[in-house]
Amino acid sequence: MQQDHYRIGLIGNGSWATAIAKILSKNIETINWWVKDEFVKENLIRTKHNPTYLTDVEFNPDQFNISTDINEVVFNSDIIFFVVPSIFVEKCLEPLNVGFRDKIVITSIKGIIPEHYQTVNDFLKKHHNLSDDNLAVVSGPCHAEEVALERLSYLTVAHQDTAIAETIANCLRCDFIQVKTTHDVTGTEYGAILKNIFAIAAGIAHGLGYGDNFHAVLMSNAIREMERVLDVVDPLDRNINESAYLGDLLVTGYSFFSRNRMFGNMIGKGYTVKSAILEMNMVAEGYYATKGVYELKDQYRVRIPIIAAVYKILYLKKNPKKVMDKLTKKLD
């Protein structure tokens, strides 16, 4: 199968959606692009730049059918990249009256749907009648800012059908993007969610003054904690050291581009959750994911000391220094 046979759509206009638009523009002649409002649409057409995110990236407006009508984009697309923050997924889909059932929907949303405590794929299955055949996942390690700079980056495409995964991968491969494929859809989606929580922990530790030595131990324990969660959510014979898991964790936990690490750093320095959220211009998916994933603790009886520590700090308003001090005794 060749990607030219399919009409490509993109839903979202945040930093990662803008990065995906840049990548797709290297391979796809015409892209249907849903953006949230007329301000973004008009600026993309008039100035050739997203006015809010990755503002240095230049687009050719003739290459995009830009619309604020999600039904138009979904109706006119066969393969749809769905890239909006998890907290906006429900609202984004409210006006939708066109079915997804004959589409391939690729989610690159690294969070949990609030109130439902579901991954995006699980939410789409339950509320929009999609099946595993319809759903794929795209994950990193890959920061939008480095895509904007065309620095070599790696993506993983997960779908149960190898041919479909390769079709999606071919939409994304270019001179600065390498892509591999996997059947581990659930593990790839959960891995992308979990690494954001661990990045918040790393940020909190940095804000509190913990150094590189502790950071290394924290990340070492985090990848093992991730493996324990994935093993109970969807037990497969996966290699946790692959880039979709360990690689994505490391870049999110160490990079100053990481909004979740930034958010955690602010918490460690004494910001309240509310003040940190207000000061950031981007959504820290790990904040919302923490509560949803924490609910797994009793359901699956899995040991998650790092996630539990982040939950206590963010949701129970426990003192970050005291919680992290206790956590250090549980790591090895």
mmCIF file of C-alpha atoms in Angstrom:
data_model
loop_
_atom_site.group_PDB
_atom_site.id
_atom_site.type_symbol
_atom_site.label_atom_id
_atom_site.label_comp_id
_atom_site.label_asym_id
_atom_site.label_seq_id
_atom_site.Cartn_x
_atom_site.Cartn_y
_atom_site.Cartn_z
ATOM 1 C CA MET A 1 0.000 0.000 0.000
ATOM 2 C CA GLN A 2 1.192 3.527 -0.805
ATOM 3 C CA GLN A 3 0.315 6.617 1.179
ATOM 4 C CA ASP A 4 -0.481 8.573 -2.067
ATOM 5 C CA HIS A 5 -3.684 6.548 -2.412
ATOM 6 C CA TYR A 6 -5.075 8.020 0.776
ATOM 7 C CA ARG A 7 -6.365 11.442 1.732
ATOM 8 C CA ILE A 8 -4.531 12.658 4.834
ATOM 9 C CA GLY A 9 -6.073 14.685 7.642
ATOM 10 C CA LEU A 10 -4.653 16.347 10.754
ATOM 11 C CA ILE A 11 -6.642 17.419 13.820
ATOM 12 C CA GLY A 12 -4.925 19.877 16.148
ATOM 13 C CA ASN A 13 -2.795 23.015 16.062
ATOM 14 C CA GLY A 14 -0.617 22.846 19.184
ATOM 15 C CA SER A 15 3.155 22.460 19.091
ATOM 16 C CA TRP A 16 3.175 18.713 18.410
ATOM 17 C CA ALA A 17 0.381 18.974 15.812
ATOM 18 C CA THR A 18 2.345 21.748 14.115
ATOM 19 C CA ALA A 19 5.431 19.526 14.107
ATOM 20 C CA ILE A 20 3.393 16.678 12.574
ATOM 21 C CA ALA A 21 2.123 19.114 9.918
ATOM 22 C CA LYS A 22 5.716 19.999 9.070
ATOM 23 C CA ILE A 23 6.690 16.310 8.802
ATOM 24 C CA LEU A 24 3.662 15.400 6.678
ATOM 25 C CA SER A 25 4.305 18.333 4.352
ATOM 26 C CA LYS A 26 7.549 16.645 3.288
ATOM 27 C CA ASN A 27 5.631 13.683 1.811
ATOM 28 C CA ILE A 28 1.975 14.555 1.269
ATOM 29 C CA GLU A 29 0.835 16.807 -1.561
ATOM 30 C CA THR A 30 -2.395 17.974 0.108
ATOM 31 C CA ILE A 31 -3.269 17.777 3.812
ATOM 32 C CA ASN A 32 -6.663 18.490 5.362
ATOM 33 C CA TRP A 33 -5.888 20.401 8.556
ATOM 34 C CA TRP A 34 -8.401 21.168 11.327
ATOM 35 C CA VAL A 35 -7.452 24.104 13.555
ATOM 36 C CA LYS A 36 -9.411 25.360 16.543
ATOM 37 C CA ASP A 37 -10.393 28.865 15.375
ATOM 38 C CA GLU A 38 -10.381 31.431 12.569
ATOM 39 C CA PHE A 39 -7.454 33.331 14.113
ATOM 40 C CA VAL A 40 -5.122 30.363 13.634
ATOM 41 C CA LYS A 41 -6.559 29.597 10.195
ATOM 42 C CA GLU A 42 -6.193 33.155 8.910
ATOM 43 C CA ASN A 43 -2.646 33.475 10.218
ATOM 44 C CA LEU A 44 -1.560 30.185 8.666
ATOM 45 C CA ILE A 45 -2.929 31.310 5.314
ATOM 46 C CA ARG A 46 -1.745 34.919 5.496
ATOM 47 C CA THR A 47 1.631 34.657 7.267
ATOM 48 C CA LYS A 48 2.438 30.973 6.533
ATOM 49 C CA HIS A 49 3.127 30.419 10.251
ATOM 50 C CA ASN A 50 1.199 29.068 13.221
ATOM 51 C CA PRO A 51 0.697 32.239 15.287
ATOM 52 C CA THR A 52 1.007 30.461 18.640
ATOM 53 C CA TYR A 53 3.208 27.358 18.425
ATOM 54 C CA LEU A 54 6.508 26.689 16.618
ATOM 55 C CA THR A 55 6.113 30.126 15.082
ATOM 56 C CA ASP A 56 9.365 29.828 13.095
ATOM 57 C CA VAL A 57 8.064 26.915 11.009
ATOM 58 C CA GLU A 58 6.954 28.121 7.574
ATOM 59 C CA PHE A 59 4.169 26.378 5.659
ATOM 60 C CA ASN A 60 2.988 26.548 2.087
ATOM 61 C CA PRO A 61 -0.733 27.330 2.499
ATOM 62 C CA ASP A 62 -1.444 25.857 -0.943
ATOM 63 C CA GLN A 63 -0.452 22.467 0.458
ATOM 64 C CA PHE A 64 -3.161 22.541 3.130
ATOM 65 C CA ASN A 65 -6.942 22.617 3.199
ATOM 66 C CA ILE A 66 -7.228 24.477 6.501
ATOM 67 C CA SER A 67 -10.615 24.356 8.208
ATOM 68 C CA THR A 68 -12.243 25.014 11.575
ATOM 69 C CA ASP A 69 -14.937 22.453 10.739
ATOM 70 C CA ILE A 70 -13.917 19.055 12.081
ATOM 71 C CA ASN A 71 -16.637 17.323 10.062
ATOM 72 C CA GLU A 72 -15.167 18.667 6.835
ATOM 73 C CA VAL A 73 -11.691 17.396 7.670
ATOM 74 C CA VAL A 74 -12.857 13.967 8.845
ATOM 75 C CA PHE A 75 -15.215 13.491 5.879
ATOM 76 C CA ASN A 76 -12.480 14.347 3.358
ATOM 77 C CA SER A 77 -9.735 12.201 4.939
ATOM 78 C CA ASP A 78 -8.971 8.485 4.985
ATOM 79 C CA ILE A 79 -6.023 8.603 7.395
ATOM 80 C CA ILE A 80 -6.332 11.096 10.249
ATOM 81 C CA PHE A 81 -3.593 12.177 12.631
ATOM 82 C CA PHE A 82 -5.329 13.158 15.876
ATOM 83 C CA VAL A 83 -3.061 15.478 17.863
ATOM 84 C CA VAL A 84 -4.825 17.575 20.509
ATOM 85 C CA PRO A 85 -4.168 17.645 24.276
ATOM 86 C CA SER A 86 -6.118 14.938 26.071
ATOM 87 C CA ILE A 87 -8.076 17.471 28.130
ATOM 88 C CA PHE A 88 -9.556 18.913 24.916
ATOM 89 C CA VAL A 89 -10.372 15.642 23.128
ATOM 90 C CA GLU A 90 -14.004 15.470 24.257
ATOM 91 C CA LYS A 91 -14.714 19.110 23.439
ATOM 92 C CA CYS A 92 -12.955 18.822 20.098
ATOM 93 C CA LEU A 93 -15.142 15.876 19.094
ATOM 94 C CA GLU A 94 -18.454 17.293 20.352
ATOM 95 C CA PRO A 95 -19.476 18.773 16.953
ATOM 96 C CA LEU A 96 -18.519 15.585 15.098
ATOM 97 C CA ASN A 97 -21.394 13.951 13.218
ATOM 98 C CA VAL A 98 -19.259 12.199 10.608
ATOM 99 C CA GLY A 99 -18.273 8.643 11.512
ATOM 100 C CA PHE A 100 -14.692 7.430 12.000
ATOM 101 C CA ARG A 101 -15.561 3.807 11.259
ATOM 102 C CA ASP A 102 -14.101 3.772 7.735
ATOM 103 C CA LYS A 103 -11.007 5.786 8.723
ATOM 104 C CA ILE A 104 -7.604 5.034 10.172
ATOM 105 C CA VAL A 105 -7.163 7.276 13.208
ATOM 106 C CA ILE A 106 -3.597 7.767 14.428
ATOM 107 C CA THR A 107 -3.480 9.184 17.925
ATOM 108 C CA SER A 108 -0.396 11.025 19.077
ATOM 109 C CA ILE A 109 -1.899 12.237 22.338
ATOM 110 C CA LYS A 110 0.197 11.409 25.358
ATOM 111 C CA GLY A 111 -2.376 11.650 28.093
ATOM 112 C CA ILE A 112 -5.506 10.337 29.792
ATOM 113 C CA ILE A 113 -9.010 11.663 29.097
ATOM 114 C CA PRO A 114 -9.994 13.452 32.343
ATOM 115 C CA GLU A 115 -13.169 12.309 34.089
ATOM 116 C CA HIS A 116 -13.161 9.062 32.070
ATOM 117 C CA TYR A 117 -9.684 7.882 33.161
ATOM 118 C CA GLN A 118 -9.247 6.285 29.746
ATOM 119 C CA THR A 119 -6.525 6.416 27.149
ATOM 120 C CA VAL A 120 -7.537 8.215 23.968
ATOM 121 C CA ASN A 121 -7.828 4.935 22.068
ATOM 122 C CA ASP A 122 -10.044 3.411 24.748
ATOM 123 C CA PHE A 123 -12.180 6.563 24.732
ATOM 124 C CA LEU A 124 -12.558 6.417 20.932
ATOM 125 C CA LYS A 125 -13.522 2.750 21.105
ATOM 126 C CA LYS A 126 -16.189 3.328 23.727
ATOM 127 C CA HIS A 127 -17.642 6.658 22.611
ATOM 128 C CA HIS A 128 -17.052 6.671 18.843
ATOM 129 C CA ASN A 129 -17.367 2.963 17.999
ATOM 130 C CA LEU A 130 -13.846 2.551 16.692
ATOM 131 C CA SER A 131 -12.096 -0.804 16.763
ATOM 132 C CA ASP A 132 -8.476 -1.930 16.914
ATOM 133 C CA ASP A 133 -8.536 -2.059 13.113
ATOM 134 C CA ASN A 134 -9.182 1.696 13.005
ATOM 135 C CA LEU A 135 -6.650 2.786 15.590
ATOM 136 C CA ALA A 136 -2.925 3.412 15.520
ATOM 137 C CA VAL A 137 -0.500 5.272 17.764
ATOM 138 C CA VAL A 138 2.512 7.458 16.960
ATOM 139 C CA SER A 139 5.095 7.961 19.688
ATOM 140 C CA GLY A 140 8.605 9.387 20.163
ATOM 141 C CA PRO A 141 11.205 10.027 21.414
ATOM 142 C CA CYS A 142 10.637 13.250 19.530
ATOM 143 C CA HIS A 143 10.328 16.857 20.727
ATOM 144 C CA ALA A 144 8.358 19.250 18.536
ATOM 145 C CA GLU A 145 11.045 21.909 18.947
ATOM 146 C CA GLU A 146 13.699 19.635 17.442
ATOM 147 C CA VAL A 147 11.397 18.705 14.563
ATOM 148 C CA ALA A 148 11.043 22.438 13.879
ATOM 149 C CA LEU A 149 14.859 22.624 13.679
ATOM 150 C CA GLU A 150 14.949 19.495 11.470
ATOM 151 C CA ARG A 151 17.212 17.688 13.907
ATOM 152 C CA LEU A 152 17.318 13.932 13.365
ATOM 153 C CA SER A 153 14.434 12.376 15.304
ATOM 154 C CA TYR A 154 12.818 8.955 15.659
ATOM 155 C CA LEU A 155 9.168 7.924 15.745
ATOM 156 C CA THR A 156 7.390 4.625 16.355
ATOM 157 C CA VAL A 157 4.114 3.756 14.615
ATOM 158 C CA ALA A 158 1.996 1.106 16.310
ATOM 159 C CA HIS A 159 -0.826 -0.783 14.558
ATOM 160 C CA GLN A 160 -1.857 -4.425 14.686
ATOM 161 C CA ASP A 161 -1.610 -4.687 10.874
ATOM 162 C CA THR A 162 1.958 -4.421 9.536
ATOM 163 C CA ALA A 163 0.869 -3.098 6.126
ATOM 164 C CA ILE A 164 -1.187 -0.285 7.668
ATOM 165 C CA ALA A 165 1.639 0.573 10.060
ATOM 166 C CA GLU A 166 4.017 0.848 7.103
ATOM 167 C CA THR A 167 1.579 3.059 5.193
ATOM 168 C CA ILE A 168 1.452 5.436 8.153
ATOM 169 C CA ALA A 169 5.232 5.271 8.571
ATOM 170 C CA ASN A 170 5.708 6.246 4.926
ATOM 171 C CA CYS A 171 3.666 9.393 5.549
ATOM 172 C CA LEU A 172 6.200 10.413 8.177
ATOM 173 C CA ARG A 173 9.606 9.278 6.905
ATOM 174 C CA CYS A 174 11.798 12.085 5.618
ATOM 175 C CA ASP A 175 15.427 13.183 5.732
ATOM 176 C CA PHE A 176 15.219 14.117 9.430
ATOM 177 C CA ILE A 177 12.608 11.571 10.634
ATOM 178 C CA GLN A 178 13.307 7.849 11.027
ATOM 179 C CA VAL A 179 10.315 5.593 11.681
ATOM 180 C CA LYS A 180 9.943 2.034 12.956
ATOM 181 C CA THR A 181 6.746 0.035 13.345
ATOM 182 C CA THR A 182 5.383 -2.261 16.047
ATOM 183 C CA HIS A 183 2.268 -4.276 16.895
ATOM 184 C CA ASP A 184 2.338 -3.072 20.509
ATOM 185 C CA VAL A 185 -0.406 -0.452 20.256
ATOM 186 C CA THR A 186 -1.432 -0.465 23.924
ATOM 187 C CA GLY A 187 2.124 -0.536 25.246
ATOM 188 C CA THR A 188 3.207 2.293 22.970
ATOM 189 C CA GLU A 189 0.248 4.436 23.998
ATOM 190 C CA TYR A 190 0.702 3.756 27.717
ATOM 191 C CA GLY A 191 4.467 4.237 27.512
ATOM 192 C CA ALA A 192 3.954 7.730 26.083
ATOM 193 C CA ILE A 193 1.544 8.515 28.918
ATOM 194 C CA LEU A 194 3.710 7.131 31.719
ATOM 195 C CA LYS A 195 6.923 8.875 30.660
ATOM 196 C CA ASN A 196 5.228 12.236 31.194
ATOM 197 C CA ILE A 197 4.471 11.355 34.816
ATOM 198 C CA PHE A 198 8.055 10.264 35.369
ATOM 199 C CA ALA A 199 9.259 13.502 33.753
ATOM 200 C CA ILE A 200 7.230 15.457 36.306
ATOM 201 C CA ALA A 201 8.995 13.487 39.050
ATOM 202 C CA ALA A 202 12.346 14.337 37.445
ATOM 203 C CA GLY A 203 11.384 17.998 37.296
ATOM 204 C CA ILE A 204 10.284 18.054 40.936
ATOM 205 C CA ALA A 205 13.604 16.493 41.944
ATOM 206 C CA HIS A 206 15.526 19.084 39.928
ATOM 207 C CA GLY A 207 13.495 21.916 41.439
ATOM 208 C CA LEU A 208 14.268 20.599 44.917
ATOM 209 C CA GLY A 209 17.995 20.538 44.177
ATOM 210 C CA TYR A 210 18.611 16.837 43.579
ATOM 211 C CA GLY A 211 21.519 16.296 41.184
ATOM 212 C CA ASP A 212 22.422 14.155 38.188
ATOM 213 C CA ASN A 213 23.297 11.122 40.293
ATOM 214 C CA PHE A 214 19.807 10.920 41.763
ATOM 215 C CA HIS A 215 18.252 11.720 38.393
ATOM 216 C CA ALA A 216 19.960 8.669 36.878
ATOM 217 C CA VAL A 217 18.651 6.417 39.656
ATOM 218 C CA LEU A 218 15.163 7.907 39.266
ATOM 219 C CA MET A 219 15.121 7.168 35.517
ATOM 220 C CA SER A 220 16.473 3.656 36.098
ATOM 221 C CA ASN A 221 13.638 2.951 38.520
ATOM 222 C CA ALA A 222 11.116 4.685 36.253
ATOM 223 C CA ILE A 223 11.725 2.362 33.302
ATOM 224 C CA ARG A 224 11.226 -0.656 35.569
ATOM 225 C CA GLU A 225 8.045 0.905 36.959
ATOM 226 C CA MET A 226 6.856 1.496 33.392
ATOM 227 C CA GLU A 227 7.514 -2.147 32.553
ATOM 228 C CA ARG A 228 5.492 -3.331 35.566
ATOM 229 C CA VAL A 229 2.520 -1.200 34.508
ATOM 230 C CA LEU A 230 2.687 -2.308 30.865
ATOM 231 C CA ASP A 231 2.926 -5.943 31.920
ATOM 232 C CA VAL A 232 -0.380 -5.745 33.794
ATOM 233 C CA VAL A 233 -2.198 -3.484 31.311
ATOM 234 C CA ASP A 234 -1.272 -5.555 28.262
ATOM 235 C CA PRO A 235 1.179 -8.408 28.901
ATOM 236 C CA LEU A 236 3.307 -8.866 25.793
ATOM 237 C CA ASP A 237 6.848 -9.989 25.101
ATOM 238 C CA ARG A 238 8.120 -6.421 24.542
ATOM 239 C CA ASN A 239 11.636 -5.026 24.899
ATOM 240 C CA ILE A 240 11.282 -2.134 27.351
ATOM 241 C CA ASN A 241 14.687 -0.811 26.244
ATOM 242 C CA GLU A 242 13.411 0.118 22.780
ATOM 243 C CA SER A 243 13.184 3.780 21.862
ATOM 244 C CA ALA A 244 9.361 3.963 22.148
ATOM 245 C CA TYR A 245 9.696 3.163 25.861
ATOM 246 C CA LEU A 246 13.156 3.871 27.294
ATOM 247 C CA GLY A 247 14.143 6.398 24.637
ATOM 248 C CA ASP A 248 10.962 8.423 25.060
ATOM 249 C CA LEU A 249 11.346 8.302 28.845
ATOM 250 C CA LEU A 250 14.923 9.557 28.728
ATOM 251 C CA VAL A 251 14.334 12.490 26.407
ATOM 252 C CA THR A 252 11.257 13.581 28.360
ATOM 253 C CA GLY A 253 12.957 13.168 31.718
ATOM 254 C CA TYR A 254 16.189 14.946 30.782
ATOM 255 C CA SER A 255 15.394 17.550 28.124
ATOM 256 C CA PHE A 256 14.692 21.197 28.902
ATOM 257 C CA PHE A 257 12.233 21.104 25.970
ATOM 258 C CA SER A 258 10.040 18.792 28.077
ATOM 259 C CA ARG A 259 6.972 20.657 29.297
ATOM 260 C CA ASN A 260 6.277 17.943 31.907
ATOM 261 C CA ARG A 261 9.786 18.263 33.329
ATOM 262 C CA MET A 262 9.324 22.044 33.305
ATOM 263 C CA PHE A 263 6.016 21.699 35.141
ATOM 264 C CA GLY A 264 7.587 19.420 37.753
ATOM 265 C CA ASN A 265 10.523 21.781 38.161
ATOM 266 C CA MET A 266 8.102 24.603 38.992
ATOM 267 C CA ILE A 267 6.347 22.423 41.565
ATOM 268 C CA GLY A 268 9.707 21.544 43.135
ATOM 269 C CA LYS A 269 10.579 25.236 43.346
ATOM 270 C CA GLY A 270 7.403 25.973 45.285
ATOM 271 C CA TYR A 271 4.754 26.813 42.692
ATOM 272 C CA THR A 272 1.255 25.567 43.374
ATOM 273 C CA VAL A 273 -0.268 23.328 40.719
ATOM 274 C CA LYS A 274 -2.657 26.104 39.705
ATOM 275 C CA SER A 275 0.055 28.742 39.382
ATOM 276 C CA ALA A 276 2.310 26.402 37.399
ATOM 277 C CA ILE A 277 -0.499 25.556 34.967
ATOM 278 C CA LEU A 278 -1.350 29.243 34.528
ATOM 279 C CA GLU A 279 2.259 30.245 33.874
ATOM 280 C CA MET A 280 2.862 27.544 31.250
ATOM 281 C CA ASN A 281 1.609 28.213 27.738
ATOM 282 C CA MET A 282 1.387 24.497 27.008
ATOM 283 C CA VAL A 283 -0.465 21.547 28.533
ATOM 284 C CA ALA A 284 1.564 19.254 30.789
ATOM 285 C CA GLU A 285 -0.184 15.982 29.951
ATOM 286 C CA GLY A 286 1.465 14.213 32.867
ATOM 287 C CA TYR A 287 -0.538 16.218 35.390
ATOM 288 C CA TYR A 288 -3.862 14.827 34.161
ATOM 289 C CA ALA A 289 -2.388 11.385 33.477
ATOM 290 C CA THR A 290 -1.131 11.012 37.034
ATOM 291 C CA LYS A 291 -4.606 10.690 38.531
ATOM 292 C CA GLY A 292 -5.836 8.313 35.848
ATOM 293 C CA VAL A 293 -2.841 6.000 36.064
ATOM 294 C CA TYR A 294 -2.837 6.083 39.870
ATOM 295 C CA GLU A 295 -6.288 4.501 39.755
ATOM 296 C CA LEU A 296 -4.591 1.399 38.300
ATOM 297 C CA LYS A 297 -2.789 0.759 41.566
ATOM 298 C CA ASP A 298 -5.655 -1.034 43.261
ATOM 299 C CA GLN A 299 -7.228 -2.414 40.090
ATOM 300 C CA TYR A 300 -4.071 -4.197 38.944
ATOM 301 C CA ARG A 301 -2.176 -4.431 42.245
ATOM 302 C CA VAL A 302 0.967 -3.003 40.691
ATOM 303 C CA ARG A 303 3.761 -1.299 42.618
ATOM 304 C CA ILE A 304 4.162 2.296 41.394
ATOM 305 C CA PRO A 305 6.128 4.294 44.012
ATOM 306 C CA ILE A 306 7.175 7.105 41.639
ATOM 307 C CA ILE A 307 3.690 7.629 40.237
ATOM 308 C CA ALA A 308 2.262 7.466 43.788
ATOM 309 C CA ALA A 309 4.733 10.121 44.926
ATOM 310 C CA VAL A 310 3.776 12.460 42.071
ATOM 311 C CA TYR A 311 0.090 11.851 42.826
ATOM 312 C CA LYS A 312 0.547 12.772 46.493
ATOM 313 C CA ILE A 313 2.317 16.009 45.575
ATOM 314 C CA LEU A 314 -0.055 17.102 42.807
ATOM 315 C CA TYR A 315 -3.418 15.895 44.072
ATOM 316 C CA LEU A 316 -3.082 15.462 47.823
ATOM 317 C CA LYS A 317 -0.965 18.651 48.105
ATOM 318 C CA LYS A 318 1.691 16.904 50.156
ATOM 319 C CA ASN A 319 5.010 18.662 50.728
ATOM 320 C CA PRO A 320 7.251 17.869 47.705
ATOM 321 C CA LYS A 321 10.439 17.725 49.781
ATOM 322 C CA LYS A 322 8.984 15.277 52.311
ATOM 323 C CA VAL A 323 7.418 13.073 49.616
ATOM 324 C CA MET A 324 10.620 12.938 47.548
ATOM 325 C CA ASP A 325 12.710 12.196 50.629
ATOM 326 C CA LYS A 326 10.486 9.194 51.341
ATOM 327 C CA LEU A 327 10.672 8.127 47.693
ATOM 328 C CA THR A 328 14.474 8.073 47.775
ATOM 329 C CA LYS A 329 14.303 5.247 50.336
ATOM 330 C CA LYS A 330 12.209 3.137 47.956
ATOM 331 C CA LEU A 331 14.537 3.401 44.952
ATOM 332 C CA ASP A 332 17.573 1.244 44.211
#
